[in-house]
CSV table of C-alpha atoms in Angstrom, one decimal:
chain,number,residue,atom,x,y,z
A,166,MET,CA,0.2,-0.2,-0.3
A,167,SER,CA,1.7,3.7,-0.9
A,168,LEU,CA,2.1,5.7,1.9
A,169,GLU,CA,0.1,8.3,0.3
A,170,ALA,CA,-3.2,6.6,1.1
A,171,LEU,CA,-2.6,8.5,4.6
A,172,LYS,CA,-1.5,11.6,3.6
A,173,ASN,CA,-4.8,13.4,4.2
A,174,HIS,CA,-4.9,11.8,7.6
A,175,VAL,CA,-1.9,13.3,8.5
A,176,VAL,CA,-2.5,16.7,6.7
A,177,ALA,CA,-6.1,17.3,8.4
A,178,MET,CA,-5.0,16.6,12.3
A,179,GLU,CA,-4.7,19.9,13.7
A,180,LYS,CA,-1.4,21.5,14.9
A,181,ASP,CA,-1.3,23.4,17.9
A,182,GLU,CA,1.1,23.6,20.5
A,183,LYS,CA,-1.5,21.3,22.8
A,184,ASN,CA,-1.0,18.5,20.4
A,185,SER,CA,2.0,16.8,20.0
A,186,PHE,CA,0.2,14.0,18.1
A,187,SER,CA,0.0,16.0,14.6
A,188,TYR,CA,3.5,16.9,14.6
A,189,ARG,CA,4.6,13.3,15.4
A,190,ALA,CA,3.0,12.1,12.6
A,191,ALA,CA,3.7,14.7,10.3
A,192,ALA,CA,7.4,14.3,11.3
A,193,SER,CA,7.3,10.2,10.7
A,194,PHE,CA,5.0,10.8,7.4
A,195,SER,CA,8.2,12.5,6.3
A,196,MET,CA,10.7,10.6,7.0
A,197,LEU,CA,9.3,7.8,5.5
A,198,GLU,CA,9.3,9.5,2.2
A,199,HIS,CA,12.9,9.8,2.3
A,200,ILE,CA,13.9,6.2,2.9
A,201,ASP,CA,11.1,5.7,0.2
A,202,LEU,CA,13.7,7.6,-1.8
A,203,MET,CA,16.4,6.2,-0.4
A,204,VAL,CA,15.5,2.4,-1.2
A,205,ASN,CA,14.1,3.4,-4.6
A,206,ARG,CA,17.7,4.9,-5.2
A,207,TYR,CA,19.6,1.6,-4.0
A,208,LEU,CA,17.5,-1.0,-5.6
A,209,LYS,CA,17.8,1.1,-9.0
A,210,GLU,CA,21.8,2.0,-8.6
A,211,PRO,CA,24.7,-0.5,-9.0
A,212,GLN,CA,28.1,0.2,-7.4
A,213,THR,CA,31.4,-1.0,-7.5
A,214,GLU,CA,33.6,1.4,-5.9
A,215,LYS,CA,33.8,0.9,-2.7
A,216,GLY,CA,33.7,4.0,-1.5
A,217,ALA,CA,29.9,4.2,-2.8
A,218,ILE,CA,29.2,0.1,-1.5
A,219,LEU,CA,30.0,1.8,2.0
A,220,LEU,CA,27.3,4.9,1.7
A,221,ASP,CA,24.8,2.4,0.6
A,222,VAL,CA,25.5,-0.4,3.1
A,223,PHE,CA,25.3,2.5,6.4
A,224,GLY,CA,22.9,4.8,4.5
A,225,MET,CA,20.6,1.4,4.4
A,226,LEU,CA,20.7,0.2,7.6
A,227,GLN,CA,20.5,3.6,9.6
A,228,GLY,CA,17.7,4.0,7.1
A,229,LEU,CA,15.6,1.2,7.8
A,230,PHE,CA,16.8,1.6,11.3
A,231,VAL,CA,15.3,4.9,11.3
A,232,ALA,CA,12.1,3.8,9.3
A,233,ILE,CA,10.9,1.1,11.6
A,234,ASP,CA,11.2,4.5,14.7
A,235,ALA,CA,9.1,6.2,12.1
A,236,LEU,CA,6.1,3.2,11.5
A,237,TYR,CA,6.0,3.1,15.3
A,238,ASP,CA,5.8,7.0,16.0
A,239,LEU,CA,3.3,7.4,12.6
A,240,ALA,CA,1.3,4.6,14.4
A,241,ILE,CA,1.0,6.7,17.6
A,242,GLY,CA,0.8,10.0,15.7
A,243,LEU,CA,-2.5,9.1,13.7
A,244,THR,CA,-4.0,6.5,16.7
A,245,GLN,CA,-2.1,7.5,20.3
A,246,PHE,CA,-1.3,3.6,20.0
A,247,LYS,CA,1.2,1.5,19.0
A,248,TYR,CA,-0.8,-1.4,18.7
A,249,HIS,CA,-0.6,-1.7,14.7
A,250,VAL,CA,3.5,-2.3,14.6
A,251,ASN,CA,5.1,-5.4,15.8
A,252,VAL,CA,8.4,-5.5,13.6
A,253,ASN,CA,9.7,-8.0,15.6
A,254,SER,CA,7.6,-10.7,14.9
A,255,ASN,CA,9.0,-10.5,11.8
A,256,PRO,CA,12.3,-12.6,12.3
A,257,VAL,CA,14.3,-10.8,9.1
A,258,LEU,CA,13.7,-7.5,10.7
A,259,HIS,CA,14.1,-8.5,14.4
A,260,GLU,CA,18.0,-8.8,13.4
A,261,LEU,CA,18.4,-5.1,11.7
A,262,LYS,CA,18.8,-3.6,15.2
A,263,TYR,CA,21.5,-6.0,16.0
A,264,ILE,CA,23.0,-5.6,12.7
A,265,ARG,CA,23.2,-2.0,13.0
A,266,ASN,CA,24.4,-1.8,16.2
A,267,ASP,CA,27.3,-4.0,15.0
A,268,ILE,CA,27.8,-2.2,12.3
A,269,VAL,CA,26.9,1.6,12.2
A,270,GLY,CA,25.6,2.4,16.2
A,271,HIS,CA,29.2,1.2,18.2
A,272,PRO,CA,31.6,-1.1,16.5
A,273,THR,CA,34.7,0.3,17.7
A,274,ASN,CA,33.4,-0.6,21.3
A,275,ARG,CA,30.4,-2.2,22.6
A,276,THR,CA,29.7,-2.9,26.2
A,277,TYR,CA,28.0,-5.5,27.0
A,278,PRO,CA,25.7,-6.4,30.8
A,279,SER,CA,27.8,-9.2,31.5
A,280,GLY,CA,31.0,-7.3,31.3
A,281,GLY,CA,31.8,-7.8,28.1
A,282,THR,CA,33.6,-5.3,25.6
A,283,GLY,CA,32.8,-6.0,21.8
A,284,PHE,CA,34.9,-4.3,18.4
A,285,SER,CA,33.1,-5.0,15.1
A,286,MET,CA,35.1,-4.7,11.8
A,287,LEU,CA,33.2,-5.5,8.6
A,288,SER,CA,35.4,-8.0,6.4
A,289,ALA,CA,37.1,-5.8,2.7
A,290,GLY,CA,37.3,-9.0,1.3
A,291,HIS,CA,33.5,-10.1,1.1
A,292,LEU,CA,31.6,-6.2,0.9
A,293,SER,CA,29.2,-6.1,-2.1
A,294,LYS,CA,26.2,-3.5,-2.6
A,295,GLU,CA,23.9,-6.7,-2.1
A,296,LYS,CA,26.2,-8.7,0.7
A,297,PHE,CA,28.4,-8.1,3.4
A,298,SER,CA,30.1,-10.2,6.7
A,299,TYR,CA,31.6,-8.8,9.5
A,300,HIS,CA,33.2,-10.1,12.9
A,301,THR,CA,32.7,-8.7,16.6
A,302,TYR,CA,36.0,-9.3,19.3
A,303,VAL,CA,34.3,-10.3,22.4
A,304,PHE,CA,36.7,-9.9,25.5
A,305,GLU,CA,35.4,-10.8,28.3
A,306,LYS,CA,37.0,-12.0,31.6
A,307,ASN,CA,40.4,-12.8,30.0
A,308,LYS,CA,38.4,-14.7,27.3
A,309,LEU,CA,38.5,-13.4,23.2
A,310,GLU,CA,35.4,-15.2,21.4
A,311,ILE,CA,35.3,-14.1,17.6
A,312,LYS,CA,32.0,-14.0,16.2
A,313,THR,CA,31.4,-13.6,12.2
A,314,LYS,CA,28.0,-12.3,10.7
A,315,GLU,CA,27.3,-12.7,7.5
A,316,VAL,CA,24.4,-10.2,6.1
A,317,TYR,CA,22.3,-10.1,2.4
A,318,LEU,CA,20.8,-6.5,2.3
A,319,LYS,CA,17.9,-8.0,-0.3
A,320,PRO,CA,15.9,-9.3,2.4
A,321,LEU,CA,16.4,-6.8,5.1
A,322,LEU,CA,14.6,-4.7,2.2
A,323,ASP,CA,12.0,-6.9,1.1
A,324,GLN,CA,10.7,-7.7,4.4
A,325,TYR,CA,10.9,-4.3,5.5
A,326,LEU,CA,8.4,-3.6,2.4
A,327,VAL,CA,6.3,-6.6,3.3
A,328,GLU,CA,5.7,-5.0,6.6
A,329,LYS,CA,5.3,-1.2,6.2
A,330,ASP,CA,2.4,-2.4,3.8
A,331,ARG,CA,0.6,-4.5,6.5
A,332,ILE,CA,1.1,-1.7,9.0
A,333,LEU,CA,0.1,0.8,6.6
A,334,LYS,CA,-3.4,-1.1,5.9
A,335,ASP,CA,-4.1,-1.8,9.7
A,336,ILE,CA,-3.9,1.9,10.2
A,337,LEU,CA,-5.6,3.1,7.5
A,338,SER,CA,-8.3,0.0,8.0
A,339,TYR,CA,-8.3,1.3,11.9
A,340,LEU,CA,-9.1,5.1,11.0
A,341,SER,CA,-12.0,3.9,8.8
A,342,HIS,CA,-13.2,2.0,10.9
A,343,ALA,CA,-12.2,4.3,14.8
A,344,ASP,CA,-16.0,4.5,15.9
A,345,VAL,CA,-16.3,0.9,16.2
A,346,LYS,CA,-18.0,-0.2,19.2
A,347,THR,CA,-17.9,-4.0,19.9
A,348,SER,CA,-18.4,-6.3,22.7
A,349,ILE,CA,-14.6,-7.9,22.6
A,350,PRO,CA,-13.7,-6.4,25.7
A,351,GLU,CA,-16.5,-7.8,27.8
A,352,SER,CA,-15.6,-11.6,26.0
A,353,ILE,CA,-12.3,-10.8,26.8
A,354,ALA,CA,-13.5,-10.3,30.7
A,355,GLY,CA,-14.8,-13.6,30.7
A,356,LEU,CA,-11.9,-15.1,29.0
A,357,TYR,CA,-9.6,-14.3,32.1
A,358,GLU,CA,-12.1,-16.7,34.0
A,359,THR,CA,-11.9,-19.5,32.0
A,360,LEU,CA,-8.5,-19.2,30.0
A,361,ASN,CA,-11.0,-21.4,26.7
A,362,LEU,CA,-10.1,-21.7,23.5
A,363,GLU,CA,-12.9,-22.0,21.7
A,364,SER,CA,-13.6,-18.4,23.4
A,365,LEU,CA,-9.9,-17.1,22.5
A,366,HIS,CA,-10.5,-18.1,19.1
A,367,GLU,CA,-13.7,-16.6,18.6
A,368,ILE,CA,-12.8,-13.5,20.2
A,369,ILE,CA,-9.7,-13.4,17.5
A,370,ASP,CA,-12.3,-14.2,14.9
A,371,LYS,CA,-14.2,-10.9,16.0
A,372,PHE,CA,-11.4,-8.7,16.2
A,373,ILE,CA,-10.2,-9.5,12.4
A,374,GLU,CA,-13.9,-9.2,11.4
A,375,GLU,CA,-14.8,-5.7,13.5
A,376,TYR,CA,-11.5,-4.6,12.7
A,377,HIS,CA,-11.5,-5.9,9.0
A,378,ILE,CA,-7.4,-6.7,9.4
A,379,GLU,CA,-6.1,-9.2,7.4
A,380,LYS,CA,-5.3,-13.1,8.8
A,381,ASP,CA,-1.9,-13.2,9.1
A,382,SER,CA,-1.2,-9.5,10.2
A,383,ASN,CA,1.1,-8.7,13.4
A,384,HIS,CA,-1.1,-6.5,14.8
A,385,ARG,CA,-0.2,-6.5,18.5
A,386,PHE,CA,-3.7,-7.4,19.6
A,387,LEU,CA,-3.3,-10.4,17.2
A,388,TRP,CA,0.4,-11.4,18.6
A,389,ARG,CA,-0.7,-11.5,22.5
A,390,ALA,CA,-4.0,-13.8,21.5
A,391,SER,CA,-1.0,-16.5,20.1
A,392,LEU,CA,0.8,-16.0,23.4
A,393,VAL,CA,-2.4,-17.0,25.0
A,394,GLU,CA,-2.7,-19.7,23.0
A,395,THR,CA,0.3,-20.8,23.4
A,396,CYS,CA,-0.4,-21.2,27.2
A,397,ILE,CA,-3.6,-22.9,27.1
A,398,GLY,CA,-1.7,-25.6,25.2
A,399,TRP,CA,1.1,-25.8,27.9
A,400,HIS,CA,1.0,-28.3,30.6
A,401,GLU,CA,3.7,-28.5,33.2
A,402,SER,CA,4.0,-31.6,35.6
A,403,ASP,CA,5.3,-29.4,38.3
A,404,VAL,CA,3.0,-27.7,40.4
A,405,GLU,CA,4.3,-24.7,40.6
A,406,LEU,CA,5.5,-24.2,37.0
A,407,ASN,CA,1.5,-25.1,35.6
A,408,GLN,CA,0.7,-22.0,38.4
A,409,LEU,CA,2.9,-19.9,36.4
A,410,VAL,CA,2.4,-20.8,33.2
A,411,GLU,CA,-1.3,-19.9,34.1
A,412,TYR,CA,-0.2,-16.3,35.3
A,413,PHE,CA,1.3,-16.2,32.1
A,414,ALA,CA,-1.9,-16.4,30.0
A,415,LYS,CA,-3.8,-14.4,32.4
A,416,VAL,CA,-1.4,-11.5,32.3
A,417,GLN,CA,-1.5,-11.8,28.4
A,418,VAL,CA,-5.3,-11.8,28.8
A,419,GLU,CA,-4.8,-8.6,30.9
A,420,LYS,CA,-3.3,-7.0,27.8
A,421,LEU,CA,-5.7,-7.9,25.5
A,422,TYR,CA,-8.2,-6.5,27.6
A,423,VAL,CA,-6.2,-2.7,27.6
A,424,ILE,CA,-5.8,-2.4,24.4
A,425,ALA,CA,-10.1,-4.1,23.1
A,426,LEU,CA,-10.7,-1.5,25.7
A,427,ASP,CA,-8.3,1.5,24.2
A,428,LEU,CA,-9.2,1.0,20.5
A,429,GLU,CA,-12.9,1.7,21.3
A,430,ASN,CA,-11.7,4.6,23.4
A,431,ARG,CA,-13.6,3.4,26.6
A,432,LYS,CA,-12.4,2.4,30.6
A,433,GLY,CA,-13.2,-1.0,31.9
A,434,MET,CA,-12.8,-2.9,35.0
A,435,ASP,CA,-9.2,-4.0,36.5
A,436,LEU,CA,-7.9,-7.5,36.3
A,437,TYR,CA,-5.0,-8.4,38.5
A,438,THR,CA,-3.5,-11.4,39.0
A,439,PRO,CA,-1.7,-12.1,41.8
A,440,LEU,CA,1.8,-13.1,41.6
A,441,PRO,CA,2.7,-16.9,42.0
A,442,ARG,CA,5.1,-17.4,45.0
A,443,VAL,CA,8.1,-19.0,42.9
A,444,LEU,CA,8.5,-15.6,40.9
A,445,LEU,CA,8.0,-13.2,44.2
A,446,SER,CA,11.2,-15.4,45.4
A,447,PHE,CA,12.8,-14.3,41.7
A,448,TYR,CA,11.9,-10.6,42.8
A,449,LYS,CA,13.6,-11.4,45.8
A,450,PHE,CA,17.1,-12.9,44.4
A,451,ILE,CA,17.2,-10.4,42.3
A,452,ARG,CA,16.7,-7.3,45.0
A,453,LYS,CA,19.7,-8.7,46.4
A,454,ASN,CA,21.9,-8.9,43.8
A,455,GLU,CA,19.9,-5.6,42.0
A,456,ARG,CA,23.5,-3.7,41.2
A,457,TYR,CA,24.6,-6.7,38.3
A,458,ALA,CA,21.3,-8.6,38.3
A,459,VAL,CA,19.1,-5.8,36.4
A,460,GLU,CA,20.7,-5.0,33.5
A,461,LEU,CA,21.2,-8.6,32.9
A,462,LEU,CA,17.5,-9.1,32.8
A,463,ARG,CA,16.9,-6.6,29.6
A,464,ASN,CA,17.2,-8.7,26.8
A,465,ILE,CA,16.4,-12.1,29.0
A,466,HIS,CA,13.2,-12.2,26.9
A,467,ASP,CA,14.0,-11.9,23.8
A,468,PHE,CA,15.0,-15.7,22.3
A,469,LYS,CA,17.4,-14.5,19.4
A,470,HIS,CA,19.2,-11.4,21.1
A,471,PRO,CA,23.0,-12.2,20.7
A,472,LEU,CA,23.1,-11.8,24.1
A,473,ARG,CA,20.6,-13.4,25.8
A,474,ASP,CA,22.6,-16.8,26.5
A,475,SER,CA,25.3,-15.0,27.7
A,476,ASP,CA,23.7,-12.8,30.3
A,477,LEU,CA,21.4,-16.1,31.2
A,478,MET,CA,24.3,-17.4,32.1
A,479,ALA,CA,25.8,-14.2,33.9
A,480,LEU,CA,22.6,-14.8,36.2
A,481,PHE,CA,23.5,-18.4,36.6
A,482,SER,CA,26.8,-17.0,37.9
A,483,LEU,CA,25.7,-14.9,41.2
A,484,ASN,CA,24.5,-18.0,42.7
A,485,PRO,CA,20.6,-18.1,42.9
A,486,PRO,CA,18.5,-19.9,45.8
A,487,LYS,CA,16.6,-23.2,44.7
A,488,ASP,CA,13.2,-21.2,43.3
A,489,SER,CA,15.6,-18.2,41.6
A,490,TYR,CA,18.0,-21.8,39.7
A,491,LYS,CA,14.5,-23.4,39.2
A,492,LEU,CA,12.9,-20.5,36.9
A,493,LEU,CA,16.8,-19.7,35.4
A,494,THR,CA,16.6,-23.6,34.4
A,495,PHE,CA,13.0,-23.7,33.1
A,496,LEU,CA,14.0,-19.9,31.1
A,497,LYS,CA,17.3,-22.1,29.5
A,498,GLU,CA,15.5,-25.1,28.8
A,499,GLN,CA,12.9,-23.8,26.3
A,500,THR,CA,13.3,-24.0,22.4
A,501,ASP,CA,9.9,-22.3,21.8
A,502,GLU,CA,10.5,-18.6,21.2
A,503,ASN,CA,6.8,-17.9,22.3
A,504,LYS,CA,7.8,-20.0,25.9
A,505,ALA,CA,11.2,-18.3,26.1
A,506,TYR,CA,9.4,-14.7,25.9
A,507,LEU,CA,6.4,-15.8,28.6
A,508,ILE,CA,8.7,-16.8,30.7
A,509,GLY,CA,11.6,-14.0,30.3
A,510,SER,CA,9.1,-11.3,30.1
A,511,ALA,CA,7.7,-12.4,33.7
A,512,LEU,CA,11.5,-12.3,35.3
A,513,LYS,CA,12.5,-9.2,33.0
A,514,ALA,CA,9.0,-7.3,35.0
A,515,TYR,CA,10.7,-6.8,37.9
A,516,ARG,CA,10.9,-3.5,39.0
A,517,PRO,CA,14.1,-1.8,40.9
A,518,LYS,CA,14.0,0.4,43.9
A,519,LYS,CA,13.7,4.2,43.5
């Protein structure tokens, strides 16, 4: 979908000193227009000279990084929410921020939560407009680890265009049906009590129908619903871990409820799920090690984050007590991305002392 389809909505917004949303939308729209020009130029013009290739590589990595920010801000500017944007659900684009940080952001000095330091260098012998590789030298505890990454720019560009198209369609559809009123929030309140799979599927179908979005949309409501579905089908033999999974499900249903209310500009009741004992015990462990541990929780929910495993090992090195060791092991053993996200998000939800 062309960006132009949203132009009238951006232009029509009132601009005054009390309304930052209109300026946010206008700035984001303008930036996305600029990125479109960059992408078109990159795709049409071949490059062979090394300096020109580097300009293309650096420009596209930074341009795509900025474009993703602009998509989030365009959604917030036009709808006041970022529910229509969920770039991390796209596995190709999910890696973009890590590649960009290594090459364009902080290649000469990266510090990691686990205490390590990294330095990244492009491989001069493997550099073209379409493909490049780089090495990252990570020093930690008097040890050197060399990581090599090969990057193809075309898949990044292709997936950006696919994701941008989805997001613009979702935003336009919402703006065209912004006054919709449904029974979805009430159905979600019922789901909170039952955690019934059939009820969840009915809610998903109703949401897609009312908001005229595609089934393959990465809308945050549909993503959260998929997390609830994961929980409903997830059973552990350990009683406490099973209670923890039910807690995950209810927390995600809470988030669905908030999204549904926000989209209809409504207020609802407060849904509150008490912390399971084992999670509360983990937070006490983090409190005792707050100086070191809080930073290690930052990426713990992200299954594909390059620092996740080393941060997890660093948490183990703090000699966690039985309950905390149990939770960290529970996370470490997961091979399903949704389950790892649910556990990691609960651990990351710890709030430091003020």
